[in-house]
Coordinates of C-alpha atoms in Angstrom, one line a residue:
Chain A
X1424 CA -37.9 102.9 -47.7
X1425 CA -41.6 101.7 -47.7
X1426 CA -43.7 101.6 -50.4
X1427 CA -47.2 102.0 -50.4
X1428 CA -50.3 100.8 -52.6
X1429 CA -54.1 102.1 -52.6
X1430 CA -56.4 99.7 -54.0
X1431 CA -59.0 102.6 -54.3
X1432 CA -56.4 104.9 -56.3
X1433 CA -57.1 105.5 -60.0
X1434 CA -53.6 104.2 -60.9
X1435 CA -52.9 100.4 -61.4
X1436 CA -50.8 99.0 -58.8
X1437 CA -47.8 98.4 -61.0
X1438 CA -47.5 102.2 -62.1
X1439 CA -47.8 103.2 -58.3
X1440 CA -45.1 101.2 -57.9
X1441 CA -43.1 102.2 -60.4
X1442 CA -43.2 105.9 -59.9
X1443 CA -42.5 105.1 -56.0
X1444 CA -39.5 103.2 -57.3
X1445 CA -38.4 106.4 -59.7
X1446 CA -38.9 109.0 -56.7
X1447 CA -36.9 106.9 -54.7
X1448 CA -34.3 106.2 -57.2
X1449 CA -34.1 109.7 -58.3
X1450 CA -34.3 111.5 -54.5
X1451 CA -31.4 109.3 -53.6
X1452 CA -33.5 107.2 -51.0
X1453 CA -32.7 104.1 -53.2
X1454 CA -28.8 103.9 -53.9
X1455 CA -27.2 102.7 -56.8
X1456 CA -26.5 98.8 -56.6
X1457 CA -29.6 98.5 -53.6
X1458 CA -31.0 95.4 -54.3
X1459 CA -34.9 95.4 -54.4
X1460 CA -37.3 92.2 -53.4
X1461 CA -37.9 89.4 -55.3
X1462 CA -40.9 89.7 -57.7
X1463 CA -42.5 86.8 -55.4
X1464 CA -41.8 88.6 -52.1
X1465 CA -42.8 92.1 -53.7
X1466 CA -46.1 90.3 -54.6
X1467 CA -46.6 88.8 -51.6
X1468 CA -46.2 91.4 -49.4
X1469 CA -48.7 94.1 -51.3
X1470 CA -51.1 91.2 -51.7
X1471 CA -50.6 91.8 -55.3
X1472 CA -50.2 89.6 -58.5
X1473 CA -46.8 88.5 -59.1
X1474 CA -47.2 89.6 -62.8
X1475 CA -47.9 93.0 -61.7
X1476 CA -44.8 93.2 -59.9
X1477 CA -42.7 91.9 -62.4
X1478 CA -44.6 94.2 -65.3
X1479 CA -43.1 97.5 -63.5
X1480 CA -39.9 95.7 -63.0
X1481 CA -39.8 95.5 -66.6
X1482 CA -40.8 98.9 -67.3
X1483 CA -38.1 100.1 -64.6
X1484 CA -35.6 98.0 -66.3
X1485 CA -36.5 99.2 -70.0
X1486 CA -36.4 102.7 -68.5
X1487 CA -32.8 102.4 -66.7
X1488 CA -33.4 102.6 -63.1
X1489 CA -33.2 99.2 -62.6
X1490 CA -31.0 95.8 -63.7
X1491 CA -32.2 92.5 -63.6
X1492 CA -29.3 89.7 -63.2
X1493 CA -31.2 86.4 -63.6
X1494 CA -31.2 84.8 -60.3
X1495 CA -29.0 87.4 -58.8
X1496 CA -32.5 89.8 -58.6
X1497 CA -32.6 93.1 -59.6
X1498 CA -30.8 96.4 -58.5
X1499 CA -30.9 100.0 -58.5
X1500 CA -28.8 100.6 -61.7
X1501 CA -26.2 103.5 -61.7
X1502 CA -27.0 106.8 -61.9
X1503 CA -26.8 108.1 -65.3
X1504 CA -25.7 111.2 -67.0
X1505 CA -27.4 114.2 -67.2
X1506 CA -28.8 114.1 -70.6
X1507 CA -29.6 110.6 -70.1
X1508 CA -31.8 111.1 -67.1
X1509 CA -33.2 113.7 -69.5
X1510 CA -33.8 111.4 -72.1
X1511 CA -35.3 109.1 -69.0
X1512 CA -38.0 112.0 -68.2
X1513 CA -38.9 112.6 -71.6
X1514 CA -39.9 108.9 -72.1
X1515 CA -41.5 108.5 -69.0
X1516 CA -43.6 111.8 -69.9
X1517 CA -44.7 111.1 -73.7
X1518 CA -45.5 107.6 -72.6
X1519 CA -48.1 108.8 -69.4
X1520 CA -49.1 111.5 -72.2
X1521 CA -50.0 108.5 -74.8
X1522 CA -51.9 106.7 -71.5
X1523 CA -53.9 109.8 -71.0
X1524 CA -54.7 110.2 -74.4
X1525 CA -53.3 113.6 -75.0
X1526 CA -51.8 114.7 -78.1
X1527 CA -48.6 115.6 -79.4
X1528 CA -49.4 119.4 -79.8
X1529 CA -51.3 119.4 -76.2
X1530 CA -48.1 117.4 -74.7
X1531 CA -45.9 120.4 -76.1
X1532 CA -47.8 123.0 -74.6
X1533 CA -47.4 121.6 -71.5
X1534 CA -43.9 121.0 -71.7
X1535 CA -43.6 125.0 -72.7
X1536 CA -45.4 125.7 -69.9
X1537 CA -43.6 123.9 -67.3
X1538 CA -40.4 124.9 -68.4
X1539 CA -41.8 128.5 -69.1
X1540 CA -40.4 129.3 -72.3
X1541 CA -42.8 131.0 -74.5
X1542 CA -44.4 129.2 -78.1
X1543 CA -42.0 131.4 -80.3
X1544 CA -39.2 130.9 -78.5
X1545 CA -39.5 126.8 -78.8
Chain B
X253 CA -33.4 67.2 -3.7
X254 CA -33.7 67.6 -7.0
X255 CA -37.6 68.2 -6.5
X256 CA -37.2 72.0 -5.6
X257 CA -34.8 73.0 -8.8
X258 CA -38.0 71.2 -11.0
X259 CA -40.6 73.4 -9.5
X260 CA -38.0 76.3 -9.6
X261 CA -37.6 76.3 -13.6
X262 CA -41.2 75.2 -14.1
X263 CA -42.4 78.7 -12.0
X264 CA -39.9 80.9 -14.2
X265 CA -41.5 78.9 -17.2
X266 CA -45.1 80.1 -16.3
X267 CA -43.2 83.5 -15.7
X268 CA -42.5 84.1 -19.5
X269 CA -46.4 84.0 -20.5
X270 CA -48.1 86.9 -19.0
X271 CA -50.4 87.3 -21.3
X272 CA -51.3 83.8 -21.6
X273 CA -52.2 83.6 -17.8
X274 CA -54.2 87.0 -17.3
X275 CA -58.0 86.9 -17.5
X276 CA -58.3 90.9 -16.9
X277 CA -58.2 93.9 -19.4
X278 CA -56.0 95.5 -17.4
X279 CA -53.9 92.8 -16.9
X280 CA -53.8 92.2 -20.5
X281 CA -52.8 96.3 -21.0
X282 CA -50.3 95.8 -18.4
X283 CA -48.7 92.6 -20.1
X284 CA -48.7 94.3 -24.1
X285 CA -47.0 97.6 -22.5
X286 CA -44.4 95.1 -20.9
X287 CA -44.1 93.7 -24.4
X288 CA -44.6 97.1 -26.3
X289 CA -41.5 98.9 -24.1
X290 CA -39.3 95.8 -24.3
X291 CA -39.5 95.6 -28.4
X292 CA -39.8 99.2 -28.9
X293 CA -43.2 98.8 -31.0
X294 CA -46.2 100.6 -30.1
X295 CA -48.3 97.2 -29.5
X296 CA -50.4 99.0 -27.0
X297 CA -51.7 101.2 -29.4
X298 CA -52.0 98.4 -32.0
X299 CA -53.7 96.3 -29.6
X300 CA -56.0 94.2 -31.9
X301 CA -57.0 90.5 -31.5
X302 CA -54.8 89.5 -34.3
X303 CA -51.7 90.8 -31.9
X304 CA -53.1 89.3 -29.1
X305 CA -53.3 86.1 -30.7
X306 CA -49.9 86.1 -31.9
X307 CA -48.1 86.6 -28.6
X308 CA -50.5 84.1 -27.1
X309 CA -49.6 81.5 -30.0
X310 CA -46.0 82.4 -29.1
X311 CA -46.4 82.1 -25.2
X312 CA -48.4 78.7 -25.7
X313 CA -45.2 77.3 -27.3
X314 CA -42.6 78.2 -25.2
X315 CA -44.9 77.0 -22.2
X316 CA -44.9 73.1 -24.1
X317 CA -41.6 73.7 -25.0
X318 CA -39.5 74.3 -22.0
X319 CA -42.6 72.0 -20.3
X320 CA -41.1 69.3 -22.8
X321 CA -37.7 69.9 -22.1
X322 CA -38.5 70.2 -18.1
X323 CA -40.0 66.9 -18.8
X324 CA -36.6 64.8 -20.2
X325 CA -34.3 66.8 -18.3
X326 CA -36.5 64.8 -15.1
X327 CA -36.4 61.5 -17.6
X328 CA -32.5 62.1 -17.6
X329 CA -32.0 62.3 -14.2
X330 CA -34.2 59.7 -13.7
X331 CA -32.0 57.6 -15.7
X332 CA -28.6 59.0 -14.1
X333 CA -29.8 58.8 -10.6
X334 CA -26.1 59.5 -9.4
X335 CA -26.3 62.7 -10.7
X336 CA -29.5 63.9 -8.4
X337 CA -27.5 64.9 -5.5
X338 CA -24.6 67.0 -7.9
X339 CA -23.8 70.3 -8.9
X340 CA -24.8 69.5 -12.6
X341 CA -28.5 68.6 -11.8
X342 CA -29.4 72.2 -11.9
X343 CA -27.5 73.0 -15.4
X344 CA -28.6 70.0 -16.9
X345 CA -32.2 71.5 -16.1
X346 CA -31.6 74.7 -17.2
X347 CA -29.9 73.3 -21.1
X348 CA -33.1 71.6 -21.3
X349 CA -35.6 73.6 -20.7
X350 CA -34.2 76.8 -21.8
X351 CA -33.5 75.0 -25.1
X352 CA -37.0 73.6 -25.3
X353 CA -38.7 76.8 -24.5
X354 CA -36.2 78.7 -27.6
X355 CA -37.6 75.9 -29.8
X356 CA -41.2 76.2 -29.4
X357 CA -40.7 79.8 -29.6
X358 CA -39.1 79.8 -32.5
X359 CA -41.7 77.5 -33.7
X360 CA -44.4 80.3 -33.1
X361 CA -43.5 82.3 -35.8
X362 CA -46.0 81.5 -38.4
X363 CA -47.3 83.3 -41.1
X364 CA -48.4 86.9 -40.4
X365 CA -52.3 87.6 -40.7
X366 CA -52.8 91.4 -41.3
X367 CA -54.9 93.4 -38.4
X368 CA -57.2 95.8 -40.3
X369 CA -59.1 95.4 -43.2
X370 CA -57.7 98.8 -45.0
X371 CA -57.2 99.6 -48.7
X372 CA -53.8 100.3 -48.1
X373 CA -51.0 98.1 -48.3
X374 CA -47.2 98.6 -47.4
X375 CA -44.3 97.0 -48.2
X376 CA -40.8 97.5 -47.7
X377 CA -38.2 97.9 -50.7
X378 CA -35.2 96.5 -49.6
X379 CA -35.2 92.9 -47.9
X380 CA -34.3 92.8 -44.8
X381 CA -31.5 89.9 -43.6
X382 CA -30.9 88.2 -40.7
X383 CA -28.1 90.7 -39.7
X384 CA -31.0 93.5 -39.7
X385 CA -32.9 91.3 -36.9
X386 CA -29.9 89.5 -34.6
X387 CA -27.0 91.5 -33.6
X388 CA -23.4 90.1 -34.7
X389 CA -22.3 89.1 -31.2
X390 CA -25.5 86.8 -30.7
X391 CA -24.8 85.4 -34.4
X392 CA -21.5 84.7 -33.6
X393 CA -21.8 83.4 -30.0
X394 CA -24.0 81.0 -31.9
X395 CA -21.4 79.4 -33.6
X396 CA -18.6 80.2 -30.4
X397 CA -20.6 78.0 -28.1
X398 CA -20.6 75.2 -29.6
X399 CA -17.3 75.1 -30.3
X400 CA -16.3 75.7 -27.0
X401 CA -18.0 73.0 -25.9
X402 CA -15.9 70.7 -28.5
X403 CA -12.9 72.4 -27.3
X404 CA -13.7 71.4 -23.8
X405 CA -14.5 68.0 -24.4
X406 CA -11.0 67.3 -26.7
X407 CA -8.7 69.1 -23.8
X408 CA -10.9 67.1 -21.6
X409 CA -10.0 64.0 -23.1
X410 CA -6.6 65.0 -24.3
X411 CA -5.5 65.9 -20.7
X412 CA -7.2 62.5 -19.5
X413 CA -4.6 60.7 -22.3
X414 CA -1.9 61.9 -21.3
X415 CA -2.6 61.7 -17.7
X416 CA -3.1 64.4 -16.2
X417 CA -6.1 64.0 -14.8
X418 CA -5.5 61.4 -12.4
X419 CA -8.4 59.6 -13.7
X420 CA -7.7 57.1 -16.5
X421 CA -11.7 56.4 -16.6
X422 CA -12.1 60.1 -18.5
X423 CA -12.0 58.5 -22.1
X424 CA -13.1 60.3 -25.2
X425 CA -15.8 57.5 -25.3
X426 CA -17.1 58.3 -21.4
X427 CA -17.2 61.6 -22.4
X428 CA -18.9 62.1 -25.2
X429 CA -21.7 59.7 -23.6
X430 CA -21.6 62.4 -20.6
X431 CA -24.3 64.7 -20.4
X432 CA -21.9 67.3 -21.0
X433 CA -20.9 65.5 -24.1
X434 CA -25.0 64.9 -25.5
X435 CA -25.2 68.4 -25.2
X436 CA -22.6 69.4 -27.1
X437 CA -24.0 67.2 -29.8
X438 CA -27.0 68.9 -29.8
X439 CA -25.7 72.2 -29.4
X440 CA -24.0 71.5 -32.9
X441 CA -27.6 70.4 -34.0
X442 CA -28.8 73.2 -32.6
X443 CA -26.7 75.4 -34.7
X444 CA -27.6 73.4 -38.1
X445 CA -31.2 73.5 -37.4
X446 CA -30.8 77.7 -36.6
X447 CA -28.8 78.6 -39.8
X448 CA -31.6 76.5 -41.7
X449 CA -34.8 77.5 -40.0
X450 CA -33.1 81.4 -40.0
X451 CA -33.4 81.7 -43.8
X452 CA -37.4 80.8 -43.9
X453 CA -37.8 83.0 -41.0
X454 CA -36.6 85.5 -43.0
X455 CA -37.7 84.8 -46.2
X456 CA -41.9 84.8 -45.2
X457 CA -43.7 87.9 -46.7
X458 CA -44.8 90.2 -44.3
X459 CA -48.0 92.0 -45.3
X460 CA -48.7 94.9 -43.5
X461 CA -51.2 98.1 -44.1
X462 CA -49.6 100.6 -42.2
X463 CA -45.7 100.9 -41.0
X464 CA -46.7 100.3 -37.8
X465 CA -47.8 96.6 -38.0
X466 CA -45.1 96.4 -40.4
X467 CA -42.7 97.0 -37.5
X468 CA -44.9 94.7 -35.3
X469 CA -44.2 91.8 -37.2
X470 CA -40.7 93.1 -37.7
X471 CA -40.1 92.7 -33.7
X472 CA -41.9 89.7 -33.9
X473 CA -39.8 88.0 -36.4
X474 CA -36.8 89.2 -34.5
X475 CA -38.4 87.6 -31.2
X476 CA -38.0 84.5 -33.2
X477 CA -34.7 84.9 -35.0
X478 CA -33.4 85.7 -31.8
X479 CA -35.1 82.9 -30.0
X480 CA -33.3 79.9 -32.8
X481 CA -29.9 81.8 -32.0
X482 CA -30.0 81.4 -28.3
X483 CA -30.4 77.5 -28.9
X484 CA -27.2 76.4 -29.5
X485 CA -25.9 79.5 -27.3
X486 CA -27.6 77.8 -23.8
X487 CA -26.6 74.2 -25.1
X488 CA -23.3 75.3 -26.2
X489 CA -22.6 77.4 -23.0
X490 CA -24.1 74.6 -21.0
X491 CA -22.5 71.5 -21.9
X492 CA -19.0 73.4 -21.5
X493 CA -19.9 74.3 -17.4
X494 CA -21.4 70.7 -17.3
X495 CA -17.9 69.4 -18.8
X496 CA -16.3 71.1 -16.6
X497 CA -17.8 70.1 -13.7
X498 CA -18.9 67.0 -14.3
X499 CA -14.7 66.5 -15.4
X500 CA -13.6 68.4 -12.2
X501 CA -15.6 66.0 -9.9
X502 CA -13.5 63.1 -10.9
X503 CA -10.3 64.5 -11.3
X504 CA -7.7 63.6 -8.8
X505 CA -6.7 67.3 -7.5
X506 CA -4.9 65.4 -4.3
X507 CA -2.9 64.1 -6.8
X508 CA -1.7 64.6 -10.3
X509 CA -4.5 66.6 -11.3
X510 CA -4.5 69.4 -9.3
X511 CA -2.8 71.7 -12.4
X512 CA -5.4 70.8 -14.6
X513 CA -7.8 71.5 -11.8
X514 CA -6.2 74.5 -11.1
X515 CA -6.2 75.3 -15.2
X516 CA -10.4 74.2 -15.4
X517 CA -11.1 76.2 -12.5
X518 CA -9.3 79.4 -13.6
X519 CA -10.8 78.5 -17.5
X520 CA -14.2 78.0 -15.9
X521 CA -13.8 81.5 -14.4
X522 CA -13.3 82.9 -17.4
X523 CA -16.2 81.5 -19.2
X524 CA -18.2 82.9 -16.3
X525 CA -16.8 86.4 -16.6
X526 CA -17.3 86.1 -20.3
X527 CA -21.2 85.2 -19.5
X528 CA -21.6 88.2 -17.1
X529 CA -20.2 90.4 -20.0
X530 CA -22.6 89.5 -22.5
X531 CA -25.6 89.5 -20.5
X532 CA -24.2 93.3 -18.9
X533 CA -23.6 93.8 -22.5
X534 CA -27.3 92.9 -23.4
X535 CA -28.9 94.6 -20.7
X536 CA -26.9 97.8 -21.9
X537 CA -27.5 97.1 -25.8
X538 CA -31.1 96.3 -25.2
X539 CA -30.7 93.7 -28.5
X540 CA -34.7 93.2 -28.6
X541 CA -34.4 96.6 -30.1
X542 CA -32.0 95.6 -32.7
X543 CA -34.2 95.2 -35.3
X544 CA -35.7 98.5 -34.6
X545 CA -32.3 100.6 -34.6
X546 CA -31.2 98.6 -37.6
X547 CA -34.9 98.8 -40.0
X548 CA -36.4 101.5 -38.4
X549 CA -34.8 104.5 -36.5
X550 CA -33.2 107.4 -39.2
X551 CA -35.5 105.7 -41.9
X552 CA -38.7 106.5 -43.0
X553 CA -41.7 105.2 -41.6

């Protein structure tokens, strides 16, 4: 599995990472219990900051798809339930929606759209 | 006498650094394909100066390491000057120099330096381990040799205690001061300073802007992972023929020790067919490719 970074992309390093880290996690490339690098090794293999690294570990972590154990590293966390990786999705979308500066209302309509359902239905 | 086996090694040194000794662009295409089929990694194609340098830097050292260890196996058999006209002259070249070469080497593999100047950086997302770069029967034969060699030397001097040797002068003391019994020390130092050096081998970052120089210094940290374990291997397996012979020649087989003779001859057999195994077993296997079959082939690259 090898991740890659583009300093000329409009995203910041550590959310190209961490959606790289998601599509693996969720496309079953990255197993659960698959232990990723070290921060340090991460950091110093992209020629990236170390805090960078270890800022979408956290958000990985805060979002379930990963488990840090201290010294131990961290891991691919196990897969979790249906509604849960729901719940995962939802907070990973209103989150990039509050980045982007789009509203609540606008953040609906998309979500009706995508999942087609019409606005009297919802 | 000994003269010829000297310039012998010292030609098959010079052998192992094509690149080092070509002056022609063709002969410098000629020597990365060698190198590019051998470790499965389009170097060719990834021919940049950085790459060049590297294999040079890694030629360079196992030219003044196996030059260094041509150089004190002649010291040691300038000391011993019985030995020149026996059977172990030749080993005792080979332990040396192979295991001087192996270290330098080894020694080579300094920090990457990446070969473009793209935007793009790649990284893998699992760490590789040592078992992705050496396969297990090199890892283990590590460890076997050496203790082979110990075993030798204790039956060696167990079978001289009780007699059976028919030479009372094989002490534990004469033979651990043999040349067979030095190596086996160092083969044991060997193995320490492999299982250390291994883990920092591993552990340096490898930053790479495409896949493909990311599997060029993949086969080059295996080259050097690889090199450390065939230290103590070529110590380990040498000290246990030069035991064997250097025990043999002194044992009384017109006497009392022609079963144990009969016992380290057939033993010494064995060891040999074991040695013709493995190397049929690499030349099958093709290990240089290890890392390749282990990191890269079924994954995505």
């Amino acid at each position: 599995m090898i991740l890659t970074l583009d300093s000329t992309s409009a995203l910041p390093p550590f959310e190209q990472l961490r959606i790289q880290v998601i599509d693996a996690v969720m496309s079953g490339r990255l197993g659960a219990g698959a232990k990723l690098p070290t921060v340090r090794r991460l950091a110093e293999d992209l020629g990236i900051a170390a805090n960078t690294v270890a800022r979408s570990y956290r958000e990985l972590e805060r979002a379930g798809y990963i488990e840090t154990r201290g010294r131990n590293g961290s891991t691919v966390a196990s897969r979790n339930t249906t509604s849960q990786e729901g719940k995962l999705a939802a907070d990973t979308f209103a989150r990039r929606a509050g980045e982007l500066g789009i509203s609540a209302q606008e953040a609906m309509a998309l979500v009706r759209t995508a999942l087609q359902i019409s606005p009297q239905e919802s | 006498m000994a003269i010829p086996f000297f310039i012998v090694f010292g030609v098959v040194l010079v052998a192992f650094a094509p690149l080092t000794f070509t002056s022609t662009a063709r002969g410098r295409t000629r020597a990365l394909a060698s190198y590019a089929k051998r470790l499965g990694t389009d170097l060719v194609s990834a021919s940049n100066a950085v790459t060049i340098a590297r294999i040079r830097r890694r030629e360079r050292a196992v030219l003044a390491g196996g030059t260094l260890g041509l150089l004190a196996s002649a010291g040691a058999a300038f000391v011993l000057p019985k030995h020149l006209d026996e059977p172990i002259l030749p080993m005792m070249i080979f332990a040396f120099t192979c295991s001087g070469a192996t270290l330098g080497a080894a020694s080579a593999s300094s920090a990457t330096a990446l070969g473009s100047t793209d935007a793009r950086r790649v990284a893998r997302l699992t760490t590789p381990t040592r078992r992705d770069y050496v396969p297990g029967p090199e890892r283990w034969g590590a460890r076997f040799a050496p203790a082979a060699a110990v075993i030798s030397v204790s039956a060696a001097a167990i079978a001289s205690s009780l007699g059976l040797l028919g030479n009372p002068g094989l002490s534990l003391t004469w033979l651990v001061g043999s040349i067979g019994g030095v190596l086996t020390i160092a083969s044991f130092v060997a193995l320490a300073l492999t299982e250390a050096i291994s883990g920092r081998i591993v552990a340096t970052a490898q930053p790479a802007h495409s896949p493909s120089e990311l599997a060029t210094d993949d086969a080059f940290k295996a080259m050097a992972l690889r090199d450390m374990t065939m230290m103590p291997i070529f110590l380990g397996f040498s000290s246990t023929i030069l035991i064997f012979l250097d025990v043999g020649s002194r044992t009384d087989i017109q006497g009392v020790g022609l079963p144990s003779a009969i016992i380290g001859f057939v033993l010494l057999m064995a060891i040999f067919g074991l040695t013709v195994a493995l190397v049929t077993w690499s030349l099958v296997t093709r290990p240089q490719q290890f890392y390749r079959r282990r990191l890269w082939d079924g994954a995505s690259r």
